[in-house]
Amino acid sequence: MDAIIADLRARAHPFHIAIENFQHDFNIGTVVRTANAFLAGGVHIVGKRRWNRRGAMMTEQYLDVHHHATVAEFTDWAESQTMPLIIVDNVQGATPIEGVELPSACALVFGQEGPGVSEEMRAAAALTIGITQFGSTRSINAGVAAGIVMHHWICQHANLDQGVV
């Protein structure tokens, strides 16, 4: 297992995932599992530390999962890494994802369905993007949104010949 983790860390992509304000543990697990599938450089849980890992299906063991008690602690980390924060939220003024070139090194920040990310996190962001939708619901599941945005990053930056279908 140590050899697998070392190999994954050596090949990890330079984007990170941050989860803030999530109230449903299963969504956290889904995002962690998806971050593993797309080989994110790390996952950052901002706020509540405890979460039900069943939804991650043990994939958190292969990722660097960090906890930040506060938004300030997380944004200090991101700044120290020169990692811009890209908020993903369908709010007024969000840039549609379809026209966005994501930075290679960045932290993609997801908030809870409904309240989204905090104002403090939004104030620290370099950019807010939204996923264009056409139906009657205001938002899609946070785990699904994370998968869409990670795949968008992969399409722009990853060596697709190294992936597995």
Coordinates of N, CA and C in Angstrom, one line a residue:
M1 N 0.8 -1.2 0.0 CA 0.0 0.0 0.0 C 0.9 1.3 0.0
D2 N 2.0 1.2 0.7 CA 2.9 2.4 0.8 C 3.4 2.7 -0.6
A3 N 3.7 1.7 -1.4 CA 4.3 1.9 -2.7 C 3.2 2.5 -3.6
I4 N 2.0 2.1 -3.5 CA 0.9 2.6 -4.3 C 0.7 4.1 -4.0
I5 N 0.7 4.4 -2.7 CA 0.5 5.8 -2.3 C 1.6 6.7 -2.8
A6 N 2.9 6.2 -2.7 CA 4.0 6.9 -3.2 C 3.9 7.2 -4.7
D7 N 3.5 6.2 -5.4 CA 3.3 6.3 -6.9 C 2.3 7.4 -7.2
L8 N 1.1 7.3 -6.5 CA 0.1 8.2 -6.7 C 0.5 9.7 -6.4
R9 N 1.2 9.8 -5.3 CA 1.7 11.2 -4.9 C 2.6 11.7 -6.0
A10 N 3.5 10.9 -6.5 CA 4.4 11.3 -7.5 C 3.8 11.7 -8.8
R11 N 2.6 11.1 -9.1 CA 1.9 11.5 -10.3 C 0.7 12.4 -10.2
A12 N 0.5 12.8 -8.9 CA -0.7 13.6 -8.6 C -0.7 14.9 -9.5
H13 N -1.9 15.3 -9.8 CA -2.1 16.6 -10.6 C -2.0 17.8 -9.6
P14 N -1.7 18.9 -10.1 CA -1.5 20.1 -9.3 C -2.7 20.8 -8.8
F15 N -3.9 20.3 -9.1 CA -5.1 20.9 -8.6 C -5.5 20.2 -7.3
H16 N -6.1 21.0 -6.4 CA -6.6 20.5 -5.1 C -8.0 20.7 -5.0
I17 N -8.7 20.0 -4.1 CA -10.1 20.2 -3.9 C -10.3 20.7 -2.5
A18 N -11.2 21.6 -2.3 CA -11.6 22.1 -1.0 C -13.1 22.0 -0.8
I19 N -13.5 21.5 0.3 CA -14.9 21.3 0.7 C -15.2 22.2 1.9
E20 N -16.2 23.1 1.7 CA -16.5 24.0 2.8 C -18.1 23.9 3.0
N21 N -18.5 24.0 4.3 CA -19.9 24.1 4.6 C -20.7 22.9 4.3
F22 N -20.1 21.7 4.0 CA -20.9 20.5 3.7 C -21.6 20.0 4.9
Q23 N -22.9 19.7 4.8 CA -23.6 19.2 5.9 C -23.9 17.7 5.8
H24 N -23.8 17.2 4.6 CA -24.1 15.8 4.3 C -22.8 15.0 4.1
D25 N -22.5 14.1 5.0 CA -21.3 13.3 4.9 C -21.1 12.6 3.6
F26 N -22.2 12.0 3.1 CA -22.1 11.2 1.9 C -21.5 12.1 0.7
N27 N -21.9 13.4 0.7 CA -21.4 14.2 -0.4 C -19.9 14.4 -0.2
I28 N -19.4 14.5 1.0 CA -18.0 14.6 1.3 C -17.3 13.4 0.7
G29 N -17.8 12.2 1.1 CA -17.2 10.9 0.6 C -17.2 10.9 -0.9
T30 N -18.3 11.3 -1.5 CA -18.3 11.3 -3.0 C -17.3 12.2 -3.6
V31 N -17.1 13.4 -3.1 CA -16.1 14.3 -3.6 C -14.7 13.7 -3.4
V32 N -14.4 13.1 -2.2 CA -13.1 12.5 -2.0 C -12.9 11.3 -3.0
R33 N -13.8 10.5 -3.2 CA -13.7 9.4 -4.1 C -13.4 9.9 -5.5
T34 N -14.1 11.0 -5.9 CA -13.9 11.5 -7.3 C -12.6 12.2 -7.4
A35 N -12.1 12.8 -6.3 CA -10.8 13.4 -6.3 C -9.7 12.4 -6.5
N36 N -9.9 11.2 -5.9 CA -9.0 10.1 -6.1 C -9.0 9.6 -7.6
A37 N -10.2 9.5 -8.1 CA -10.3 9.1 -9.5 C -9.6 10.0 -10.5
F38 N -9.6 11.3 -10.2 CA -9.0 12.2 -11.1 C -7.6 12.6 -10.6
L39 N -7.1 11.9 -9.6 CA -5.7 12.1 -9.0 C -5.4 13.6 -8.6
A40 N -6.3 14.1 -7.8 CA -6.1 15.5 -7.3 C -4.9 15.5 -6.4
G41 N -4.2 16.6 -6.3 CA -3.1 16.7 -5.4 C -3.4 16.6 -4.0
G42 N -4.6 16.9 -3.6 CA -5.0 16.8 -2.2 C -6.5 17.2 -2.1
V43 N -7.0 16.9 -0.9 CA -8.4 17.3 -0.6 C -8.3 18.0 0.7
H44 N -9.0 19.1 0.8 CA -9.0 20.0 2.0 C -10.4 20.1 2.5
I45 N -10.6 19.7 3.8 CA -12.0 19.9 4.4 C -11.9 21.1 5.3
V46 N -12.7 22.1 5.0 CA -12.7 23.3 5.8 C -13.9 23.3 6.7
G47 N -13.6 23.4 8.0 CA -14.7 23.5 9.0 C -14.7 22.2 9.8
K48 N -15.9 21.6 9.8 CA -16.1 20.4 10.6 C -15.2 19.3 10.2
R49 N -14.5 18.7 11.2 CA -13.5 17.7 10.9 C -14.0 16.3 10.6
R50 N -15.0 15.9 11.4 CA -15.5 14.5 11.3 C -16.4 14.4 10.1
W51 N -16.3 13.3 9.4 CA -17.2 12.9 8.3 C -17.2 11.4 8.1
N52 N -18.3 10.9 7.6 CA -18.5 9.5 7.4 C -17.8 9.1 6.1
R53 N -16.8 8.3 6.3 CA -15.9 7.9 5.2 C -16.5 6.8 4.3
R54 N -17.6 6.3 4.6 CA -18.2 5.2 3.8 C -18.4 5.6 2.3
G55 N -18.8 6.8 2.1 CA -19.0 7.3 0.7 C -17.7 7.3 -0.1
A56 N -16.6 7.5 0.6 CA -15.3 7.5 -0.1 C -14.8 6.2 -0.5
M57 N -15.4 5.1 0.1 CA -15.0 3.7 -0.3 C -13.5 3.5 -0.1
M58 N -12.9 3.9 0.9 CA -11.5 3.7 1.3 C -10.5 4.5 0.4
T59 N -11.0 5.3 -0.5 CA -10.1 6.0 -1.4 C -9.3 7.1 -0.7
E60 N -9.9 7.6 0.5 CA -9.2 8.6 1.3 C -7.8 8.1 1.8
Q61 N -7.6 6.8 1.8 CA -6.3 6.3 2.3 C -5.2 6.5 1.2
Y62 N -5.6 6.8 0.0 CA -4.6 7.0 -1.1 C -4.4 8.5 -1.4
L63 N -5.1 9.3 -0.7 CA -5.0 10.8 -1.0 C -4.5 11.5 0.3
D64 N -3.9 12.7 0.1 CA -3.6 13.6 1.2 C -4.9 14.3 1.5
V65 N -5.5 14.0 2.6 CA -6.7 14.7 3.1 C -6.3 15.6 4.2
H66 N -6.5 16.9 4.1 CA -6.1 17.9 5.1 C -7.4 18.5 5.7
H67 N -7.2 18.8 7.0 CA -8.3 19.5 7.7 C -7.8 20.9 8.0
H68 N -8.7 21.9 7.8 CA -8.5 23.3 8.2 C -9.7 23.7 9.0
A69 N -9.4 24.1 10.2 CA -10.5 24.5 11.1 C -11.3 25.7 10.6
T70 N -10.6 26.6 10.0 CA -11.2 27.9 9.6 C -10.9 28.2 8.1
V71 N -11.7 29.1 7.5 CA -11.4 29.5 6.2 C -10.0 30.2 6.1
A72 N -9.7 31.0 7.1 CA -8.5 31.8 7.2 C -7.3 30.8 7.2
E73 N -7.4 29.7 7.9 CA -6.3 28.7 7.9 C -6.1 28.1 6.5
F74 N -7.2 27.8 5.8 CA -7.2 27.2 4.5 C -6.6 28.3 3.5
T75 N -7.1 29.5 3.5 CA -6.6 30.5 2.6 C -5.2 30.8 2.8
D76 N -4.7 30.8 4.1 CA -3.3 31.0 4.3 C -2.5 29.9 3.7
W77 N -3.0 28.6 3.8 CA -2.3 27.5 3.1 C -2.2 27.7 1.6
A78 N -3.4 28.1 1.0 CA -3.4 28.3 -0.4 C -2.5 29.4 -0.9
E79 N -2.4 30.5 -0.1 CA -1.6 31.6 -0.5 C -0.1 31.1 -0.4
S80 N 0.2 30.3 0.6 CA 1.6 29.9 0.8 C 2.0 29.0 -0.4
Q81 N 1.1 28.3 -1.1 CA 1.3 27.5 -2.2 C 1.2 28.2 -3.5
T82 N 0.9 29.5 -3.5 CA 0.6 30.3 -4.7 C -0.5 29.5 -5.5
M83 N -1.6 29.2 -4.8 CA -2.6 28.4 -5.4 C -3.9 29.2 -5.4
P84 N -4.3 29.7 -6.6 CA -5.6 30.5 -6.6 C -6.8 29.7 -6.2
L85 N -7.8 30.3 -5.6 CA -9.0 29.6 -5.2 C -10.0 29.9 -6.3
I86 N -10.6 28.8 -6.8 CA -11.6 28.8 -7.8 C -12.9 28.3 -7.2
I87 N -13.8 29.2 -6.9 CA -15.1 28.8 -6.3 C -16.0 28.3 -7.3
V88 N -16.7 27.2 -7.0 CA -17.7 26.6 -7.9 C -19.0 26.8 -7.3
D89 N -19.8 27.7 -7.8 CA -21.1 28.0 -7.2 C -22.0 28.7 -8.3
N90 N -23.2 28.3 -8.4 CA -24.2 28.9 -9.4 C -24.8 30.1 -8.7
V91 N -24.0 31.2 -8.7 CA -24.5 32.5 -8.1 C -24.4 33.6 -9.2
Q92 N -25.2 34.6 -8.9 CA -25.2 35.8 -9.8 C -23.7 36.2 -10.1
G93 N -23.3 36.4 -11.3 CA -22.0 36.8 -11.7 C -21.0 35.7 -11.9
A94 N -21.3 34.5 -11.6 CA -20.4 33.4 -11.9 C -20.1 33.3 -13.4
T95 N -18.9 33.0 -13.7 CA -18.5 32.8 -15.1 C -18.9 31.3 -15.5
P96 N -19.6 31.2 -16.6 CA -19.9 29.8 -17.0 C -18.6 29.0 -17.3
I97 N -18.6 27.8 -16.8 CA -17.4 26.9 -16.8 C -17.0 26.6 -18.3
E98 N -18.0 26.6 -19.2 CA -17.6 26.2 -20.6 C -16.6 27.1 -21.2
G99 N -16.5 28.3 -20.8 CA -15.5 29.3 -21.4 C -14.3 29.5 -20.5
V100 N -14.2 28.8 -19.5 CA -13.1 29.1 -18.5 C -11.9 28.1 -18.7
E101 N -10.7 28.7 -18.8 CA -9.4 28.0 -18.8 C -9.0 28.0 -17.3
L102 N -9.1 26.8 -16.7 CA -8.7 26.7 -15.3 C -7.2 26.8 -15.2
P103 N -6.6 27.4 -14.1 CA -5.2 27.4 -13.9 C -4.7 25.9 -13.7
S104 N -3.5 25.6 -14.0 CA -3.0 24.3 -13.8 C -3.0 24.0 -12.3
A105 N -2.4 24.9 -11.6 CA -2.3 24.7 -10.1 C -3.4 25.6 -9.5
C106 N -4.4 25.0 -8.9 CA -5.4 25.8 -8.3 C -6.2 24.9 -7.2
A107 N -7.0 25.6 -6.4 CA -7.8 24.8 -5.5 C -9.3 25.1 -5.9
L108 N -9.9 24.0 -6.3 CA -11.3 24.1 -6.7 C -12.2 24.0 -5.4
V109 N -13.0 25.0 -5.1 CA -13.7 25.1 -3.8 C -15.1 24.8 -4.0
F110 N -15.7 23.9 -3.3 CA -17.1 23.5 -3.4 C -17.8 23.7 -2.0
G111 N -19.0 24.3 -2.1 CA -19.8 24.5 -0.9 C -21.0 23.6 -0.8
Q112 N -21.7 23.6 0.3 CA -22.9 22.8 0.5 C -24.0 23.2 -0.5
E113 N -24.7 22.3 -1.0 CA -25.9 22.6 -1.8 C -26.8 23.6 -1.0
G114 N -27.2 24.6 -1.6 CA -28.1 25.6 -0.9 C -27.3 26.8 -0.5
P115 N -26.6 26.7 0.7 CA -25.9 27.9 1.1 C -24.6 28.2 0.3
G116 N -24.0 27.2 -0.3 CA -22.8 27.4 -1.1 C -21.6 27.6 -0.1
V117 N -20.6 28.4 -0.6 CA -19.5 28.7 0.2 C -19.7 30.0 1.1
S118 N -18.9 30.1 2.1 CA -19.1 31.3 3.0 C -18.7 32.6 2.3
E119 N -19.1 33.7 2.8 CA -18.7 35.0 2.2 C -17.2 35.2 2.4
E120 N -16.6 34.7 3.5 CA -15.2 34.8 3.7 C -14.4 34.0 2.6
M121 N -14.9 32.8 2.3 CA -14.2 32.1 1.2 C -14.4 32.8 -0.1
R122 N -15.6 33.3 -0.4 CA -15.9 33.9 -1.6 C -15.0 35.2 -1.8
A123 N -14.7 35.9 -0.7 CA -13.9 37.1 -0.8 C -12.4 36.7 -1.1
A124 N -12.0 35.5 -0.8 CA -10.6 35.1 -1.1 C -10.4 34.6 -2.5
A125 N -11.5 34.4 -3.2 CA -11.4 33.7 -4.5 C -10.8 34.5 -5.6
A126 N -10.1 33.9 -6.5 CA -9.6 34.5 -7.7 C -10.7 34.6 -8.8
L127 N -11.6 33.6 -8.7 CA -12.7 33.4 -9.7 C -13.8 32.6 -9.2
T128 N -15.0 32.9 -9.6 CA -16.2 32.1 -9.3 C -16.8 31.6 -10.6
I129 N -16.9 30.2 -10.7 CA -17.5 29.7 -11.9 C -18.7 28.9 -11.6
G130 N -19.6 28.8 -12.6 CA -20.8 28.0 -12.4 C -21.0 27.0 -13.5
I131 N -21.8 26.0 -13.3 CA -22.0 25.0 -14.3 C -23.4 25.3 -14.9
T132 N -23.4 25.5 -16.2 CA -24.6 25.9 -16.9 C -25.6 24.7 -16.9
Q133 N -26.8 25.1 -16.5 CA -27.9 24.1 -16.4 C -29.1 24.6 -17.1
F134 N -30.0 23.6 -17.4 CA -31.2 24.0 -18.2 C -32.5 23.6 -17.6
G135 N -32.5 22.8 -16.6 CA -33.7 22.3 -16.0 C -34.3 23.2 -15.0
S136 N -35.2 22.7 -14.2 CA -36.0 23.5 -13.2 C -35.3 23.6 -11.9
T137 N -34.2 22.8 -11.6 CA -33.6 22.9 -10.3 C -32.4 24.0 -10.3
R138 N -32.2 24.6 -9.2 CA -31.2 25.7 -9.2 C -29.8 25.1 -9.1
S139 N -29.7 23.9 -8.6 CA -28.3 23.3 -8.5 C -28.4 21.8 -8.6
I140 N -27.2 21.2 -9.0 CA -27.1 19.8 -9.0 C -26.3 19.3 -7.7
N141 N -26.3 18.1 -7.5 CA -25.7 17.5 -6.3 C -24.2 18.0 -6.3
A142 N -23.7 18.3 -5.1 CA -22.4 18.8 -4.9 C -21.3 17.8 -5.4
G143 N -21.6 16.5 -5.2 CA -20.6 15.5 -5.6 C -20.6 15.4 -7.1
V144 N -21.7 15.6 -7.8 CA -21.8 15.6 -9.2 C -21.1 16.8 -9.8
A145 N -21.3 18.0 -9.2 CA -20.7 19.2 -9.6 C -19.2 19.1 -9.5
A146 N -18.7 18.5 -8.4 CA -17.2 18.3 -8.3 C -16.7 17.5 -9.4
G147 N -17.4 16.4 -9.7 CA -16.9 15.5 -10.8 C -16.8 16.3 -12.2
I148 N -17.8 17.1 -12.4 CA -17.9 17.8 -13.7 C -16.7 18.8 -13.8
V149 N -16.4 19.5 -12.7 CA -15.4 20.5 -12.7 C -14.0 19.8 -12.7
M150 N -13.8 18.7 -12.0 CA -12.5 18.0 -12.1 C -12.3 17.5 -13.5
H151 N -13.3 17.0 -14.1 CA -13.2 16.5 -15.5 C -12.8 17.6 -16.4
H152 N -13.4 18.8 -16.2 CA -13.1 20.0 -17.0 C -11.6 20.3 -16.9
W153 N -11.1 20.2 -15.7 CA -9.6 20.5 -15.4 C -8.8 19.4 -16.2
I154 N -9.2 18.2 -16.1 CA -8.5 17.0 -16.7 C -8.4 17.3 -18.2
C155 N -9.6 17.6 -18.8 CA -9.6 17.9 -20.3 C -8.6 19.0 -20.7
Q156 N -8.4 19.9 -19.9 CA -7.5 21.0 -20.2 C -6.0 20.8 -19.9
H157 N -5.7 20.0 -18.9 CA -4.4 19.9 -18.4 C -3.7 18.5 -18.3
A158 N -4.5 17.5 -18.3 CA -3.9 16.2 -18.0 C -3.4 15.5 -19.3
N159 N -2.4 14.7 -19.2 CA -2.0 13.8 -20.3 C -3.0 12.7 -20.3
L160 N -3.9 12.7 -21.3 CA -5.0 11.8 -21.3 C -4.5 10.4 -21.7
D161 N -3.3 10.3 -22.3 CA -2.8 8.9 -22.6 C -2.4 8.1 -21.3
Q162 N -2.3 8.8 -20.2 CA -1.9 8.2 -19.0 C -3.1 7.7 -18.2
G163 N -4.3 8.1 -18.6 CA -5.5 7.7 -17.9 C -6.0 6.3 -18.2
V164 N -6.9 5.8 -17.4 CA -7.5 4.5 -17.7 C -9.0 4.7 -17.8
V165 N -9.5 4.0 -18.8 CA -11.0 4.1 -19.0 C -11.6 2.8 -18.6

